[in-house]
Coordinates of C-alpha atoms in Angstrom, one line a residue:
Chain A
X766 CA -171.4 178.1 -79.9
X767 CA -167.7 178.5 -79.6
X768 CA -164.6 176.2 -79.4
X769 CA -163.2 178.7 -77.3
X770 CA -165.3 177.9 -74.3
X771 CA -164.5 174.4 -75.1
X772 CA -167.3 171.7 -74.3
X773 CA -168.0 173.0 -71.2
X774 CA -171.8 173.3 -72.1
X775 CA -171.7 169.8 -73.2
X776 CA -170.4 168.7 -69.7
X777 CA -173.0 171.6 -67.9
X778 CA -175.8 169.8 -70.4
X779 CA -174.6 166.3 -69.2
X780 CA -174.4 166.7 -65.5
X781 CA -177.9 168.5 -65.4
X782 CA -179.4 165.7 -67.4
X783 CA -177.8 163.2 -65.1
X784 CA -178.8 164.8 -61.9
X785 CA -182.8 165.0 -63.2
X786 CA -182.4 161.0 -64.4
X787 CA -181.0 160.2 -60.9
X788 CA -183.9 161.8 -59.1
X789 CA -186.2 160.3 -61.4
X790 CA -184.6 156.8 -60.9
X791 CA -184.7 157.3 -57.0
X792 CA -188.8 158.2 -57.1
X793 CA -189.3 155.1 -59.2
X794 CA -187.3 153.2 -56.7
X795 CA -189.4 154.5 -54.0
X796 CA -192.5 153.6 -55.6
X797 CA -191.6 150.3 -56.7
X798 CA -190.2 149.5 -53.0
X799 CA -193.6 150.5 -51.5
X800 CA -196.1 149.4 -54.2
X801 CA -195.4 145.3 -54.1
X802 CA -195.2 145.8 -50.1
X803 CA -198.5 147.4 -49.6
X804 CA -200.5 144.2 -51.2
X805 CA -201.7 141.8 -48.2
X806 CA -200.0 138.9 -47.8
X807 CA -196.2 138.3 -47.9
X808 CA -193.9 136.3 -50.0
X809 CA -192.4 133.8 -47.2
X810 CA -196.1 132.9 -46.4
X811 CA -196.7 131.9 -50.2
X812 CA -193.7 130.1 -50.2
X813 CA -194.4 128.1 -47.0
X814 CA -198.0 127.3 -48.3
X815 CA -196.1 126.0 -51.3
X816 CA -193.8 123.9 -49.5
X817 CA -196.7 122.1 -47.6
X818 CA -198.3 121.2 -50.9
X819 CA -195.2 120.2 -52.0
X820 CA -195.3 117.5 -49.1
X821 CA -193.1 119.1 -46.5
X822 CA -195.1 118.3 -43.6
X823 CA -192.8 118.3 -40.8
X824 CA -193.8 121.3 -38.8
X825 CA -190.2 121.7 -36.9
X826 CA -188.6 121.8 -40.1
X827 CA -191.1 124.3 -41.6
X828 CA -190.9 126.7 -38.9
X829 CA -186.9 126.6 -39.2
X830 CA -187.1 127.6 -42.8
X831 CA -189.7 130.1 -42.0
X832 CA -187.3 131.5 -39.2
X833 CA -184.4 131.4 -41.3
X834 CA -186.3 133.1 -44.4
X835 CA -187.4 135.9 -42.2
X836 CA -184.1 136.4 -40.6
X837 CA -182.4 136.5 -44.0
X838 CA -185.1 139.0 -45.7
X839 CA -185.9 140.9 -42.6
X840 CA -189.6 141.7 -43.8
X841 CA -190.6 142.0 -40.2
X842 CA -188.3 145.1 -39.7
X843 CA -189.8 148.8 -40.2
X844 CA -190.0 149.5 -43.9
X845 CA -187.2 152.6 -43.7
X846 CA -184.4 150.1 -42.5
X847 CA -185.4 147.7 -45.3
X848 CA -185.4 150.4 -47.6
X849 CA -181.9 151.6 -46.6
X850 CA -180.6 147.8 -46.7
X851 CA -181.8 147.4 -50.0
X852 CA -181.0 150.6 -51.4
X853 CA -177.3 150.2 -50.1
X854 CA -177.3 146.9 -51.8
X855 CA -178.6 148.4 -55.1
X856 CA -175.7 150.8 -54.8
X857 CA -173.1 147.9 -55.1
X858 CA -174.9 146.5 -57.9
X859 CA -176.7 143.7 -55.7
X860 CA -180.5 143.5 -56.1
X861 CA -180.7 140.9 -53.1
X862 CA -181.9 137.2 -53.3
X863 CA -185.1 136.1 -55.0
X864 CA -187.7 134.6 -52.1
X865 CA -189.2 132.3 -54.7
X866 CA -185.9 130.7 -56.2
X867 CA -184.4 131.1 -52.6
X868 CA -180.5 130.6 -52.9
X869 CA -180.6 132.2 -56.0
X870 CA -179.8 135.8 -56.2
X871 CA -181.8 138.1 -58.2
X872 CA -179.3 139.2 -60.7
X873 CA -178.7 135.5 -61.4
X874 CA -182.4 134.7 -62.1
X875 CA -182.9 138.0 -64.2
X876 CA -179.4 137.1 -65.9
X877 CA -180.3 133.9 -66.9
X878 CA -183.7 134.9 -68.4
X879 CA -182.8 138.2 -70.0
X880 CA -180.9 136.7 -72.9
X881 CA -184.1 134.8 -74.1
X882 CA -186.1 138.0 -74.3
X883 CA -183.2 140.3 -75.6
X884 CA -183.1 137.4 -78.2
X885 CA -186.7 137.9 -79.2
X886 CA -187.1 141.7 -78.8
X887 CA -184.2 143.1 -80.5
X888 CA -184.2 141.3 -84.0
X889 CA -188.1 142.0 -83.8
X890 CA -187.6 145.5 -83.3
X891 CA -185.1 146.3 -85.9
X892 CA -186.7 144.0 -88.4
X893 CA -190.0 145.7 -88.0
X894 CA -188.1 149.0 -88.1
X895 CA -186.6 148.3 -91.5
X896 CA -189.8 146.7 -93.2
X897 CA -192.1 149.3 -91.4
X898 CA -190.0 152.4 -92.5
X899 CA -189.6 151.0 -96.1
X900 CA -193.2 150.5 -96.2
X901 CA -193.8 154.1 -95.0
X902 CA -191.8 155.4 -97.7
X903 CA -193.1 153.1 -100.3
X904 CA -196.5 154.5 -99.7
X905 CA -195.5 158.1 -99.4
X906 CA -194.2 157.6 -103.0
X907 CA -197.5 156.7 -104.5
X908 CA -198.8 159.3 -106.8
X909 CA -202.5 158.7 -106.6
X910 CA -204.0 160.1 -103.4
X911 CA -206.8 156.9 -103.4
X912 CA -203.9 154.5 -103.4
X913 CA -202.1 156.2 -100.4
X914 CA -205.5 156.4 -98.4
X915 CA -206.4 153.0 -99.0
X916 CA -202.8 151.6 -97.9
X917 CA -203.2 154.0 -94.8
X918 CA -206.4 152.7 -93.7
X919 CA -205.2 149.2 -94.1
X920 CA -202.2 150.1 -91.8
X921 CA -204.1 151.7 -89.3
X922 CA -206.5 148.7 -89.2
X923 CA -203.4 146.1 -88.6
X924 CA -201.8 148.6 -86.1
X925 CA -205.4 148.1 -83.9
X926 CA -204.6 144.4 -83.7
X927 CA -202.8 143.9 -80.5
X928 CA -200.0 141.2 -80.5
X929 CA -201.5 138.8 -78.0
X930 CA -204.9 138.4 -80.5
X931 CA -202.3 138.5 -83.8
X932 CA -200.5 135.5 -81.5
X933 CA -203.8 133.6 -81.1
X934 CA -204.5 133.7 -84.7
X935 CA -201.1 132.7 -85.8
X936 CA -200.9 129.9 -83.2
X937 CA -204.3 128.4 -84.5
X938 CA -203.1 128.8 -88.3
X939 CA -199.5 127.7 -88.3
X940 CA -199.5 125.3 -85.2
X941 CA -202.9 124.0 -85.1
X942 CA -204.5 124.0 -88.4
X943 CA -201.4 123.2 -90.5
X944 CA -199.2 122.1 -87.5
X945 CA -196.1 123.7 -89.0
X946 CA -194.9 124.9 -86.1
X947 CA -194.9 124.0 -82.2
X948 CA -197.7 126.0 -80.4
X949 CA -195.4 127.4 -77.7
X950 CA -192.5 127.4 -75.2
X951 CA -188.9 127.9 -76.2
X952 CA -187.6 124.6 -76.9
X953 CA -189.0 121.0 -76.9
X954 CA -190.0 119.8 -73.5
X955 CA -187.3 116.9 -72.9
X956 CA -184.2 119.1 -74.5
X957 CA -182.2 121.3 -72.5
X958 CA -180.7 124.8 -74.2
X959 CA -177.1 123.7 -75.7
X960 CA -175.1 124.8 -78.5
X961 CA -176.0 121.6 -80.7
X962 CA -177.4 122.0 -84.1
X963 CA -180.4 120.2 -83.4
X964 CA -181.4 122.3 -80.5
X965 CA -180.6 125.3 -82.7
X966 CA -183.1 124.5 -85.3
X967 CA -185.6 123.3 -82.4
X968 CA -185.0 126.7 -81.0
X969 CA -185.8 128.6 -84.0
X970 CA -188.9 126.6 -84.8
X971 CA -190.4 127.6 -81.7
X972 CA -189.0 131.1 -82.3
X973 CA -190.6 131.6 -85.3
X974 CA -194.1 132.6 -84.4
X975 CA -193.8 135.0 -81.4
X976 CA -191.0 136.6 -83.7
X977 CA -193.6 137.0 -86.6
X978 CA -196.2 138.3 -84.0
X979 CA -194.0 140.9 -82.8
X980 CA -192.5 141.9 -86.1
X981 CA -196.0 142.6 -87.8
X982 CA -197.5 144.2 -84.7
X983 CA -195.0 146.7 -84.5
X984 CA -194.3 147.1 -88.1
X985 CA -197.5 149.2 -89.0
X986 CA -196.6 151.7 -86.2
X987 CA -193.1 152.5 -87.7
X988 CA -195.1 152.5 -91.1
X989 CA -197.5 155.1 -90.5
X990 CA -195.1 157.2 -88.5
X991 CA -192.6 157.1 -91.6
X992 CA -195.5 157.8 -94.0
X993 CA -195.9 160.9 -92.1
X994 CA -192.7 162.2 -92.2
X995 CA -192.0 160.9 -95.8
X996 CA -195.1 162.4 -97.3
X997 CA -193.8 166.1 -96.5
X998 CA -190.5 165.4 -97.8
X999 CA -192.0 163.7 -101.0
X1000 CA -193.5 167.0 -102.2
X1001 CA -190.5 168.7 -101.5
X1002 CA -188.5 170.6 -104.5
X1003 CA -185.9 168.3 -104.3
X1004 CA -187.8 165.1 -104.8
X1005 CA -190.1 166.8 -107.5
X1006 CA -186.8 167.9 -109.2
X1007 CA -185.4 164.5 -109.4
X1008 CA -188.7 163.2 -110.4
X1009 CA -188.9 165.9 -113.5
X1010 CA -185.5 164.9 -114.6
X1011 CA -186.3 161.1 -114.4
X1012 CA -184.4 159.8 -111.9
X1013 CA -185.3 156.0 -111.3
X1014 CA -187.9 155.3 -108.6
X1015 CA -185.3 153.2 -106.5
X1016 CA -182.8 156.1 -106.3
X1017 CA -185.9 158.3 -105.1
X1018 CA -186.6 155.8 -102.7
X1019 CA -183.4 155.7 -101.2
X1020 CA -183.3 159.3 -101.2
X1021 CA -186.4 159.7 -99.4
X1022 CA -185.6 157.0 -97.0
X1023 CA -182.6 158.8 -96.0
X1024 CA -183.9 162.2 -95.8
X1025 CA -186.7 161.3 -93.5
X1026 CA -184.8 158.6 -91.3
X1027 CA -183.5 160.9 -88.4
X1028 CA -186.6 160.8 -86.3
X1029 CA -187.3 157.4 -86.8
X1030 CA -183.9 156.5 -85.6
X1031 CA -184.7 158.3 -82.4
X1032 CA -187.6 156.2 -81.9
X1033 CA -185.8 153.1 -82.6
X1034 CA -183.4 153.6 -79.6
X1035 CA -186.1 154.5 -77.3
X1036 CA -188.1 151.3 -78.5
X1037 CA -184.8 149.1 -77.7
X1038 CA -185.0 150.7 -74.3
X1039 CA -188.7 149.8 -73.8
X1040 CA -187.8 146.4 -75.3
X1041 CA -188.0 144.3 -72.2
X1042 CA -191.5 145.3 -71.3
X1043 CA -192.8 145.2 -74.7
X1044 CA -192.8 141.6 -74.9
X1045 CA -194.5 140.6 -71.4
X1046 CA -198.0 139.9 -72.8
X1047 CA -196.7 138.1 -76.2
X1048 CA -194.2 135.8 -73.9
X1049 CA -197.2 134.7 -71.9
X1050 CA -199.3 133.7 -75.1
X1051 CA -196.4 131.9 -76.3
X1052 CA -195.3 130.7 -73.2
X1053 CA -191.8 131.7 -74.1
X1054 CA -189.4 131.5 -71.3
X1055 CA -188.5 135.1 -70.9
X1056 CA -188.5 137.8 -68.6
X1057 CA -192.0 138.3 -68.8
X1058 CA -193.3 135.0 -67.6
X1059 CA -190.9 135.0 -64.8
X1060 CA -192.0 138.4 -63.9
X1061 CA -195.8 137.0 -63.8
X1062 CA -194.7 134.3 -61.5
X1063 CA -192.9 136.6 -59.2
X1064 CA -196.1 139.0 -59.0
X1065 CA -198.1 135.6 -58.2
X1066 CA -195.7 134.8 -55.5
X1067 CA -195.3 138.3 -54.2
X1068 CA -191.7 137.8 -54.8
X1069 CA -190.8 141.6 -53.7
X1070 CA -187.2 141.3 -54.4
X1071 CA -187.7 139.7 -58.0
X1072 CA -190.2 142.5 -58.6
X1073 CA -188.0 145.2 -57.5
X1074 CA -185.1 144.0 -59.5
X1075 CA -187.3 143.6 -62.6
X1076 CA -188.4 147.1 -62.5
X1077 CA -185.0 148.3 -61.5
X1078 CA -183.5 146.8 -64.9
X1079 CA -186.6 148.3 -66.9
X1080 CA -186.4 151.8 -65.5
X1081 CA -182.5 151.8 -65.9
X1082 CA -182.7 150.7 -69.5
X1083 CA -185.6 153.1 -70.3
X1084 CA -183.8 156.1 -68.6
X1085 CA -180.1 155.1 -70.1
X1086 CA -181.9 154.9 -74.0
X1087 CA -183.6 158.2 -73.3
X1088 CA -180.3 159.9 -72.0
X1089 CA -178.2 158.5 -74.5
X1090 CA -180.5 159.6 -77.5
X1091 CA -181.0 162.9 -76.1
X1092 CA -177.3 163.4 -75.5
X1093 CA -177.2 162.1 -79.4
X1094 CA -179.4 164.4 -80.9
X1095 CA -178.1 167.4 -78.6
X1096 CA -174.4 166.7 -80.3
X1097 CA -175.7 166.1 -83.5
X1098 CA -178.7 168.6 -84.3
X1099 CA -177.2 172.1 -84.2
X1100 CA -180.4 173.8 -83.2
X1101 CA -180.7 172.3 -79.9
X1102 CA -177.1 172.7 -79.5
X1103 CA -177.4 176.4 -80.1
X1104 CA -180.5 176.6 -78.2
X1105 CA -178.9 175.2 -74.9
X1106 CA -175.8 177.4 -75.4
X1107 CA -178.4 180.4 -76.0
Chain B
X139 CA -226.7 182.0 -92.2
X140 CA -228.7 180.4 -89.3
X141 CA -227.2 178.1 -87.1
X142 CA -228.8 175.1 -88.2
X143 CA -227.7 175.0 -91.7
X144 CA -224.0 175.3 -90.6
X145 CA -224.1 172.7 -87.9
X146 CA -225.6 170.4 -90.5
X147 CA -222.7 171.2 -92.8
X148 CA -220.1 170.1 -90.4
X149 CA -222.1 166.9 -89.9
X150 CA -222.0 166.3 -93.2
X151 CA -218.1 167.3 -93.6
X152 CA -217.9 164.8 -90.8
X153 CA -219.4 161.9 -92.4
X154 CA -217.7 162.6 -95.4
X155 CA -214.5 161.6 -93.6
X156 CA -214.0 157.7 -94.2
X157 CA -212.3 157.1 -91.3
X158 CA -215.0 159.0 -89.0
X159 CA -217.8 157.1 -91.0
X160 CA -216.1 153.6 -90.7
X161 CA -215.5 154.2 -87.1
X162 CA -219.2 155.4 -86.4
X163 CA -220.8 152.6 -88.1
X164 CA -218.7 149.8 -86.1
X165 CA -219.4 152.0 -82.9
X166 CA -223.1 151.7 -83.6
X167 CA -222.9 148.2 -84.8
X168 CA -221.2 147.1 -81.3
X169 CA -223.4 149.3 -79.1
X170 CA -226.4 147.5 -80.8
X171 CA -225.3 143.9 -80.6
X172 CA -223.8 144.8 -76.9
X173 CA -227.2 146.3 -75.5
X174 CA -229.9 144.9 -77.7
X175 CA -228.4 141.7 -78.4
X176 CA -229.0 140.2 -75.1
X177 CA -232.6 140.9 -75.1
X178 CA -233.2 139.1 -78.6
X179 CA -230.9 136.2 -77.8
X180 CA -232.3 135.6 -74.2
X181 CA -230.0 133.0 -72.9
X182 CA -228.1 133.1 -69.5
X183 CA -224.6 133.2 -70.5
X184 CA -223.4 131.7 -67.1
X185 CA -225.8 128.8 -67.3
X186 CA -223.7 125.6 -67.7
X187 CA -226.2 123.5 -69.9
X188 CA -223.8 121.9 -72.4
X189 CA -220.9 119.6 -72.3
X190 CA -217.8 121.5 -72.7
X191 CA -216.3 122.6 -76.2
X192 CA -219.2 121.7 -78.2
X193 CA -218.9 122.8 -81.9
X194 CA -221.5 125.1 -83.6
X195 CA -224.9 123.5 -84.2
X196 CA -228.4 123.9 -84.8
X197 CA -229.6 125.6 -81.5
X198 CA -226.2 126.8 -80.3
X199 CA -224.8 128.9 -83.1
X200 CA -221.3 129.5 -82.1
X201 CA -221.1 126.1 -80.0
X202 CA -220.0 126.1 -76.1
X203 CA -217.0 127.2 -74.2
X204 CA -214.7 125.0 -72.1
X205 CA -216.7 125.6 -69.3
X206 CA -219.9 124.1 -71.0
X207 CA -221.5 127.7 -71.5
X208 CA -223.2 129.1 -74.6
X209 CA -220.6 131.0 -76.6
X210 CA -223.0 133.4 -78.4
X211 CA -224.5 134.5 -75.3
X212 CA -221.2 135.0 -73.6
X213 CA -220.2 137.0 -76.8
X214 CA -223.1 139.3 -76.4
X215 CA -222.9 139.9 -72.8
X216 CA -219.1 140.4 -73.4
X217 CA -219.4 143.0 -75.8
X218 CA -221.6 144.6 -73.3
X219 CA -219.0 144.2 -70.3
X220 CA -216.0 145.5 -72.5
X221 CA -218.2 148.6 -73.8
X222 CA -219.1 149.5 -70.2
X223 CA -215.3 148.9 -68.7
X224 CA -214.1 151.0 -71.9
X225 CA -216.5 153.7 -71.3
X226 CA -216.2 153.9 -67.4
X227 CA -212.2 153.7 -67.9
X228 CA -212.2 156.3 -70.6
X229 CA -214.3 158.8 -68.7
X230 CA -212.1 158.2 -65.6
X231 CA -209.0 159.2 -67.5
X232 CA -210.2 161.8 -69.6
X233 CA -211.4 163.7 -66.7
X234 CA -208.1 163.1 -64.6
X235 CA -206.3 164.5 -67.9
X236 CA -208.4 167.2 -68.6
X237 CA -208.5 168.6 -65.2
X238 CA -204.6 168.1 -64.6
X239 CA -203.8 169.5 -68.2
X240 CA -206.1 172.3 -67.6
X241 CA -204.6 173.2 -64.2
X242 CA -201.0 172.6 -65.3
X243 CA -201.5 174.9 -68.4
X244 CA -203.1 177.7 -66.6
X245 CA -201.5 177.9 -63.3
X246 CA -197.9 177.2 -64.5
X247 CA -195.0 177.3 -62.2
X248 CA -194.6 174.7 -59.4
X249 CA -198.1 173.1 -60.0
X250 CA -197.2 172.8 -63.6
X251 CA -193.8 171.2 -62.6
X252 CA -195.2 168.7 -60.0
X253 CA -198.1 167.5 -62.5
X254 CA -195.5 167.3 -65.4
X255 CA -193.0 165.4 -63.7
X256 CA -195.6 162.9 -61.9
X257 CA -197.0 162.3 -65.3
X258 CA -193.5 161.7 -66.7
X259 CA -192.9 159.2 -64.0
X260 CA -196.0 157.5 -64.5
X261 CA -195.4 157.3 -68.2
X262 CA -191.9 155.8 -67.5
X263 CA -193.1 152.9 -65.5
X264 CA -194.7 150.7 -68.2
X265 CA -198.5 151.2 -67.5
X266 CA -199.2 147.6 -67.8
X267 CA -197.2 146.8 -65.2
X268 CA -198.3 149.5 -63.0
X269 CA -201.7 148.0 -63.3
X270 CA -200.8 144.6 -62.7
X271 CA -199.6 145.8 -59.2
X272 CA -202.7 147.8 -58.7
X273 CA -204.9 145.1 -59.7
X274 CA -203.5 142.6 -57.6
X275 CA -204.5 144.9 -54.3
X276 CA -208.3 144.8 -55.2
X277 CA -210.0 142.3 -53.1
X278 CA -212.6 141.4 -55.7
X279 CA -212.4 142.5 -59.5
X280 CA -216.0 143.5 -60.9
X281 CA -216.3 145.4 -64.2
X282 CA -216.0 148.7 -62.1
X283 CA -213.0 148.0 -60.0
X284 CA -211.3 147.0 -63.4
X285 CA -212.5 150.2 -65.2
X286 CA -210.9 152.1 -62.4
X287 CA -207.8 150.4 -62.2
X288 CA -207.5 150.9 -66.0
X289 CA -208.6 154.6 -65.8
X290 CA -206.0 155.9 -63.3
X291 CA -203.4 154.6 -65.0
X292 CA -203.9 155.8 -68.5
X293 CA -204.1 159.7 -68.4
X294 CA -200.5 160.7 -68.3
X295 CA -200.1 161.3 -72.0
X296 CA -203.3 162.7 -72.4
X297 CA -202.6 165.2 -69.8
X298 CA -199.7 166.0 -71.2
X299 CA -201.0 166.7 -74.8
X300 CA -204.3 168.5 -73.6
X301 CA -201.7 171.0 -71.5
X302 CA -199.9 171.7 -74.6
X303 CA -203.4 172.3 -76.8
X304 CA -204.6 174.8 -73.6
X305 CA -201.3 176.5 -73.5
X306 CA -201.3 177.4 -77.4
X307 CA -204.6 178.5 -77.1
X308 CA -204.0 180.5 -73.8
X309 CA -200.9 182.2 -75.5
X310 CA -203.0 183.7 -78.2
X311 CA -203.5 187.3 -78.6
X312 CA -207.0 187.6 -78.4
X313 CA -207.0 185.8 -74.6
X314 CA -203.9 188.3 -73.9
X315 CA -206.3 191.2 -74.7
X316 CA -208.9 189.4 -72.7
X317 CA -206.8 189.2 -69.6
X318 CA -205.6 192.5 -69.9
X319 CA -209.6 193.9 -69.9
X320 CA -209.8 192.0 -66.8
X321 CA -211.7 189.0 -67.2
X322 CA -210.8 186.5 -64.4
X323 CA -208.9 183.5 -65.4
X324 CA -211.2 180.8 -64.5
X325 CA -214.2 182.2 -66.3
X326 CA -211.8 182.6 -69.3
X327 CA -210.8 179.3 -69.2
X328 CA -214.2 177.6 -69.0
X329 CA -216.1 180.4 -71.4
X330 CA -213.3 180.6 -74.1
X331 CA -210.6 178.0 -73.8
X332 CA -212.5 174.8 -73.2
X333 CA -215.2 174.9 -76.0
X334 CA -212.3 175.5 -78.4
X335 CA -210.4 172.4 -77.1
X336 CA -213.7 170.4 -76.8
X337 CA -213.1 168.7 -80.4
X338 CA -209.8 167.8 -79.1
X339 CA -210.8 166.2 -76.0
X340 CA -213.5 164.2 -77.9
X341 CA -210.8 162.6 -80.1
X342 CA -208.7 161.9 -77.3
X343 CA -211.8 160.3 -75.7
X344 CA -212.3 158.2 -78.7
X345 CA -208.5 157.1 -78.8
X346 CA -208.7 156.3 -75.2
X347 CA -211.5 154.2 -75.5
X348 CA -210.0 152.0 -78.4
X349 CA -207.1 151.6 -76.0
X350 CA -209.1 150.8 -72.7
X351 CA -210.8 148.0 -74.7
X352 CA -207.3 146.4 -75.7
X353 CA -206.0 147.2 -72.0
X354 CA -209.1 145.5 -70.5
X355 CA -208.2 142.3 -72.8
X356 CA -204.3 142.3 -71.9
X357 CA -205.1 142.6 -68.4
X358 CA -207.5 139.7 -68.7
X359 CA -205.3 137.6 -70.4
X360 CA -202.6 137.7 -67.7
X361 CA -205.5 136.5 -65.2
X362 CA -205.9 140.1 -63.5
X363 CA -209.1 141.2 -65.2
X364 CA -212.6 140.9 -64.2
X365 CA -213.4 137.9 -62.1
X366 CA -217.1 137.0 -62.7
X367 CA -218.8 139.1 -65.3
X368 CA -218.4 138.7 -68.9
X369 CA -215.7 140.5 -70.7
X370 CA -214.4 140.0 -74.0
X371 CA -210.8 139.6 -72.2
X372 CA -212.2 137.1 -69.9
X373 CA -213.5 134.7 -72.6
X374 CA -210.1 134.8 -74.4
X375 CA -208.4 133.8 -70.8
X376 CA -210.8 130.9 -70.4
X377 CA -210.0 130.1 -73.8
X378 CA -206.4 130.5 -72.9
X379 CA -206.4 128.6 -69.7
X380 CA -208.1 125.5 -71.0
X381 CA -206.0 125.2 -73.9
X382 CA -209.1 125.8 -76.4
X383 CA -206.5 127.2 -78.9
X384 CA -204.2 124.4 -78.9
X385 CA -206.9 121.7 -79.4
X386 CA -208.3 124.2 -82.5
X387 CA -211.7 125.1 -81.1
X388 CA -212.1 128.2 -82.9
X389 CA -215.4 129.1 -81.8
X390 CA -214.2 129.8 -78.3
X391 CA -211.7 132.3 -79.2
X392 CA -211.9 133.7 -82.7
X393 CA -215.5 135.6 -82.1
X394 CA -214.2 137.5 -79.0
X395 CA -211.0 138.0 -80.6
X396 CA -212.6 139.5 -84.0
X397 CA -215.0 141.6 -81.4
X398 CA -212.1 143.1 -79.2
X399 CA -209.8 144.1 -82.6
X400 CA -213.1 145.6 -84.4
X401 CA -214.4 147.3 -81.5
X402 CA -210.9 149.0 -80.8
X403 CA -210.6 149.8 -84.6
X404 CA -213.9 151.5 -84.8
X405 CA -212.9 153.8 -82.2
X406 CA -209.5 154.5 -83.2
X407 CA -211.2 155.6 -86.5
X408 CA -213.1 157.9 -84.9
X409 CA -210.4 159.4 -83.3
X410 CA -208.5 159.6 -86.4
X411 CA -211.4 161.2 -88.5
X412 CA -212.1 163.6 -85.6
X413 CA -208.3 164.6 -85.6
X414 CA -208.1 164.9 -89.3
X415 CA -211.1 167.5 -89.6
X416 CA -210.3 169.7 -86.5
X417 CA -206.7 169.4 -85.9
X418 CA -205.1 168.6 -89.3
X419 CA -201.5 169.4 -88.0
X420 CA -201.6 168.5 -84.1
X421 CA -202.6 164.9 -84.4
X422 CA -204.0 163.2 -81.1
X423 CA -202.9 159.7 -82.2
X424 CA -199.3 160.5 -81.6
X425 CA -199.8 161.1 -78.1
X426 CA -198.7 158.3 -76.0

């Protein structure tokens, strides 16, 4: 690796990665464009049925609405025409309008629900990362093999409990049996989101159970991963030396944590990239007003535009997270850096 | 040494592994409950004989569910249903991943690239969301349909790791010698490579089983699981849609939840046990 050649290798690497990512993104776009449209039925029919149910019985008015919607969305045009319109809008950052929430655009719908999902997921991921990794290091520092094994069995058992079942149990214990916290929802039925103290307290009360569920269910995964890394580090000469010299356990803990943190940081970035999808079922179980529940209603109403928008956002965040972490690791890790330069 | 004692020895060492033994006990327990239980407790799980949400009593050991059916009968049949879904889905998935993984490793080049990029893309679209879309195509959702949906979605990670293992075997010296001496490739794969990889495939299968049981439940909770038959996920779905949890009818959702968790856990432990014994370093459980 030479400074003479400047950062040409880096530019080359970034460009080749970007090309790969764009190809991947386009393929995903084609898939998510075709898949929902292949399901029999269409969103406008579903919407019409709902309007009739809601008491709109004037056939002339119904026909007008249907005509207007069809003209706007062009679902009767051939697929490639629809795809080209969709892609050209996408390049301008416009995901189209939602059928279900008609006058609203997909961007608006996603933007109004995304903050709630992120507010749930990102703190949960970070807290579970910290607790889980600390637990992993703590286990790896135990001297007796028996206690290491017992704790690992416990953690593996814990990791087999999916978040929705954990959610059921927590709801039953804390919300139904002890009545400490509300059963679900994002806030009390009669309040509206606002920046008042009473709303914030209300929100936190609703927030606690899904948050704890997510933290516990993600924690064991981090702990098992960290234990695997730290256990190799714990028997290294360096740590053995520190032990022999009589360094306090707390210092050894800190050293071990730092020494084995790197791969876990990489996974943390990926996990944050995946965060939007991770909470879909938890949101449904807790009836939390995030993207997950909107996505489910979009699917039930066959709202093509909203489904596409949802997947686009997800695939973009995941691809971006992978790209950024790859880049960071390439720059930071000399082995990969030199490997690429050759 | 004859063959039998050596075989016995490996069985004993396998049983000495705490994970494997725990998992095996769990698996046998659930298989027994699922397939023999309905014969002993012979009650029709669909019969609406009781008022809804009766608490457990003398001739109704686990009460009745929100639809007025016997929860114990439901539970026994559901364990069988969930085992069937898990088994079929894992078989479908393991067959796809072994075939694609082996083809990809043996042929290499363009074939390898296509299969690997395809699995990359499938890994990138969250599998649950993919399943939701595929599941909404189905005209009806029987156990077999749901198993198919789960099976065709959950292979990519395993295909990738099986490819890796096969590659590491293929690149070893004795295989190169065999190729040099003129053994046809396909024969080589089936005679030398697959038996070596077999324990690994078994471990992957157990891991897949533990995942598919959970996946079935997740799909059902969203409302896209099995329609008419009994599975554990469907029991949870019914309990949730009729707000049994909010009212505190614990007998409707705690037994199926525990069954799901322990079923999945026992297969997971079998996978870990096999992995610890056969591949101490590779690690199946790390594959996505």
